[in-house]
Amino acid sequence: MQLTVTDTEDPQIIRVDEGRIDAAVAIQFKDAVREAVSPATARVVLDLGAVEFIDSSGLGAIVAAMKGMGQGQRLDLAALRPMVDKVFRLTRMDTIFVIHETVDAARDGRGS
Amino acid sequence: MPDTSPQSSHSLELSLGSSPQEIRAALDRVRRALRDAGWDDEARGTAELVLAEALNNIVEHAYGSAGDGQIRLSVVTRGRTAELVICDGGGVMPGRRLPEGAPPRLDVGTQELPEGGFGWHLIRRLSDHLNYRHDDGRNRLEIRIRAEGEASQD
């Protein structure tokens, strides 16, 4: 599971360098995000621009990663590709996360 | 001889073990088959998601911790319709019928947010027709998916 921290704070931006977040990698993904999140930053953005496919296990892993964050910390999502965006809309998880159209928009703190 | 039928037919049959890694490999083959059948990215993504959820359920629930079960999958496309048939020798669905697939509630505190339970909701939302049978110790699930929009020509 490859993640890259591209911005260290305000917000911290974590890029997911994987094409798929599915049942085969859900647990590793959750653990890797938890490890990558800086406890010092209030807002963390997951850059999903490289992710072409997510299933409900992957969705659950993102929720689990969010639950593992500290109080007062927030997990936003950015750059969802069409299929990933569809999964968030169909499960209404798009109402739980702030989703930014681009990483630049996430940096500026604007919603979608 | 050129294919003169208005809706050419493609089919794929494969057998896989009940593990997430084998599901990945199977989905990859189905994705290629659907591309060969002229399905666009969105339609392929929909079919792949439905199939992933159905196969994940077999691995996690029908076979559960007995991780060496076999799954047989057939995919037949006719034009913009795909018929998926999945057979396994795992446990029967509770009540011998498919789950209703009600979406998990999200009006809860952060720590209570669901991390699962979306699979059947997604399958039901994205499929056109479902049929389930359990005979002679085997599960048979039929799923029909229709590609929305125009099929791509490449």
XYZ file of C-alpha atoms in Angstrom:
266
model
C 0.000 0.000 0.000
C 1.676 3.163 -1.216
C 0.713 6.534 0.244
C 2.642 9.781 -0.214
C 2.329 12.822 2.031
C 2.484 15.704 -0.456
C 1.681 18.540 1.974
C 2.669 18.176 5.602
C 0.185 20.487 7.286
C -2.757 22.873 6.998
C -4.076 20.747 5.514
C -1.985 17.638 5.468
C -2.480 16.019 2.068
C -2.058 12.273 1.649
C -1.987 10.968 -1.906
C -3.135 7.373 -2.446
C -0.771 5.853 -5.037
C -2.964 2.839 -5.731
C -5.425 2.209 -8.513
C -7.775 0.196 -6.343
C -9.033 0.291 -2.760
C -10.801 -3.060 -2.528
C -11.225 -6.035 -0.210
C -7.698 -7.233 -1.048
C -6.088 -4.110 0.459
C -8.748 -2.582 2.738
C -7.020 -3.446 6.023
C -3.557 -2.380 4.826
C -5.072 0.823 3.485
C -6.757 1.688 6.795
C -3.568 0.984 8.758
C -1.404 2.962 6.318
C -3.682 6.024 6.483
C -3.786 5.875 10.266
C 0.010 5.752 10.309
C 0.380 8.596 7.814
C -2.026 11.013 9.512
C -0.191 13.675 11.486
C -1.746 14.164 14.930
C -0.741 17.837 14.752
C -2.923 18.872 11.823
C -6.603 19.783 12.094
C -7.501 18.873 8.543
C -6.297 15.914 6.525
C -7.113 15.519 2.839
C -7.016 12.166 1.085
C -6.089 12.718 -2.564
C -7.915 9.937 -4.443
C -6.983 11.130 -7.937
C -5.159 7.884 -8.794
C -7.900 5.582 -7.495
C -9.946 4.127 -10.337
C -11.923 1.578 -8.352
C -13.315 1.308 -4.848
C -15.699 -1.289 -3.431
C -17.665 -1.229 -0.179
C -14.695 -2.732 1.683
C -12.557 0.185 0.540
C -15.295 2.613 1.481
C -15.440 1.015 4.936
C -11.666 1.378 5.248
C -11.894 5.123 4.594
C -14.626 5.402 7.252
C -12.490 3.371 9.663
C -9.468 5.596 8.994
C -11.603 8.663 9.701
C -12.854 7.180 12.981
C -9.263 6.579 14.052
C -8.421 10.268 13.877
C -8.220 12.507 16.902
C -11.074 14.649 18.179
C -11.061 17.962 16.356
C -9.413 16.388 13.309
C -11.277 16.147 10.039
C -10.750 13.901 7.007
C -11.649 15.420 3.634
C -11.495 13.727 0.236
C -10.313 15.187 -3.041
C -10.152 14.451 -6.776
C -12.615 11.551 -6.898
C -12.741 9.828 -10.264
C -16.206 9.071 -11.675
C -16.547 5.499 -10.442
C -15.333 6.374 -6.936
C -17.631 9.391 -6.852
C -20.548 7.134 -7.800
C -19.901 4.804 -4.845
C -19.873 7.745 -2.442
C -23.119 9.112 -3.904
C -24.980 5.774 -3.975
C -24.120 5.061 -0.339
C -24.750 8.710 0.612
C -21.277 8.780 2.154
C -20.880 12.004 0.159
C -22.986 13.574 2.936
C -20.497 12.482 5.615
C -17.241 13.671 4.044
C -16.341 17.065 2.620
C -15.415 16.222 -0.960
C -13.270 18.634 -2.989
C -13.212 18.520 -6.761
C -9.465 19.005 -6.915
C -6.505 18.889 -4.564
C -6.008 22.633 -5.134
C -9.575 23.287 -3.987
C -8.932 21.130 -0.925
C -5.801 23.183 -0.170
C -7.896 26.332 -0.269
C -10.445 24.695 2.021
C -13.314 25.067 -0.398
C -16.020 22.410 -0.497
C -17.126 20.802 -3.717
C -17.694 -13.893 -42.071
C -18.624 -10.450 -40.737
C -20.839 -10.270 -37.679
C -24.101 -8.966 -39.052
C -26.198 -9.399 -35.908
C -27.376 -6.103 -34.428
C -26.198 -7.152 -30.960
C -23.100 -9.287 -31.025
C -22.611 -11.684 -28.149
C -19.496 -12.228 -26.049
C -19.003 -14.714 -23.270
C -16.450 -15.530 -20.607
C -16.365 -18.386 -18.125
C -13.922 -18.714 -15.300
C -13.314 -20.480 -12.056
C -11.705 -18.819 -9.068
C -10.793 -19.560 -5.484
C -12.524 -17.641 -2.698
C -9.862 -15.033 -1.929
C -9.729 -11.267 -2.487
C -6.640 -11.712 -4.690
C -8.416 -14.143 -7.006
C -11.407 -11.794 -7.146
C -9.072 -9.031 -8.329
C -7.723 -11.223 -11.101
C -11.236 -12.311 -12.143
C -12.484 -8.717 -12.228
C -9.536 -7.800 -14.410
C -10.554 -10.457 -16.943
C -14.202 -9.372 -16.856
C -13.158 -5.748 -17.382
C -11.185 -6.745 -20.495
C -14.072 -8.851 -21.781
C -16.495 -5.952 -21.377
C -14.071 -3.630 -23.122
C -13.863 -6.107 -26.006
C -17.666 -6.094 -26.059
C -17.564 -2.310 -26.550
C -18.667 -1.241 -23.070
C -17.498 2.212 -21.987
C -15.661 3.097 -18.764
C -18.787 3.932 -16.796
C -20.673 0.781 -17.749
C -17.611 -1.362 -17.073
C -17.176 0.301 -13.690
C -20.781 -0.434 -12.765
C -20.519 -4.095 -13.760
C -17.201 -4.445 -11.988
C -18.575 -2.970 -8.766
C -21.666 -5.198 -8.745
C -19.549 -8.250 -9.415
C -16.976 -7.258 -6.782
C -19.686 -6.888 -4.149
C -21.315 -10.212 -5.032
C -17.963 -12.046 -5.005
C -16.804 -10.351 -1.786
C -20.011 -11.517 -0.127
C -19.346 -15.107 -1.171
C -15.800 -14.954 0.204
C -16.798 -13.248 3.446
C -20.152 -14.893 4.181
C -20.944 -17.969 2.052
C -17.477 -19.474 2.555
C -16.522 -17.378 5.582
C -13.362 -18.537 7.307
C -13.181 -21.735 5.185
C -11.133 -19.951 2.589
C -10.647 -22.684 0.004
C -14.015 -22.648 -1.739
C -14.430 -22.505 -5.483
C -16.517 -19.965 -7.359
C -17.654 -20.312 -10.966
C -18.451 -17.197 -12.903
C -19.951 -16.737 -16.317
C -20.435 -13.434 -18.102
C -22.468 -13.190 -21.292
C -22.965 -9.833 -22.961
C -25.502 -9.142 -25.688
C -25.196 -5.591 -26.866
C -25.619 -3.405 -23.818
C -26.868 -6.135 -21.483
C -24.627 -8.410 -19.416
C -25.850 -11.578 -17.726
C -23.621 -12.628 -14.832
C -24.019 -16.049 -13.228
C -22.091 -16.841 -10.059
C -22.132 -20.320 -8.489
C -20.526 -21.365 -5.217
C -20.677 -24.235 -2.744
C -20.747 -22.064 0.372
C -23.455 -21.503 2.947
C -27.007 -20.654 1.956
C -28.268 -17.059 2.170
C -30.203 -16.419 5.407
C -33.862 -17.241 4.737
C -32.811 -18.704 1.347
C -33.294 -15.314 -0.235
C -31.273 -12.271 -1.167
C -30.797 -9.545 1.439
C -33.079 -6.534 1.014
C -30.094 -4.260 0.856
C -31.465 -1.403 2.898
C -28.739 1.235 3.112
C -27.097 1.517 6.537
C -28.163 4.571 8.531
C -25.797 7.508 8.491
C -27.648 9.728 11.007
C -25.444 8.494 13.842
C -22.368 9.734 15.661
C -19.018 9.562 13.904
C -17.840 6.557 15.886
C -21.042 4.661 14.992
C -20.792 5.251 11.237
C -21.079 1.974 9.296
C -17.913 0.428 7.847
C -19.855 -2.207 5.923
C -23.324 -3.314 4.958
C -23.339 -1.416 1.661
C -22.769 -4.371 -0.641
C -26.336 -5.476 -1.330
C -27.531 -1.894 -1.465
C -25.043 -1.247 -4.285
C -25.889 -4.500 -6.075
C -29.615 -3.763 -6.000
C -29.186 -0.142 -7.073
C -26.939 -0.967 -10.014
C -28.428 -4.182 -11.354
C -31.426 -4.600 -13.598
C -32.567 -8.036 -12.438
C -31.494 -10.511 -9.730
C -32.310 -14.158 -9.191
C -31.040 -16.483 -6.459
C -31.404 -20.230 -6.015
C -29.927 -22.732 -3.591
C -30.078 -26.297 -4.906
C -28.086 -29.408 -3.982
C -25.847 -27.441 -1.662
C -24.922 -24.848 -4.261
C -25.752 -21.178 -4.520
C -26.575 -19.742 -7.944
C -26.891 -15.984 -8.327
C -27.931 -14.415 -11.615
C -27.411 -10.710 -12.152
C -28.409 -8.714 -15.198
C -26.753 -5.359 -15.800
C -27.627 -2.891 -18.495
C -25.050 -0.413 -19.708
C -26.473 3.091 -19.545
C -25.937 5.515 -22.390
C -24.470 4.645 -25.747
C -22.011 1.804 -26.099
C -18.653 3.074 -27.269
C -17.619 2.067 -30.748
C -13.922 1.465 -30.181
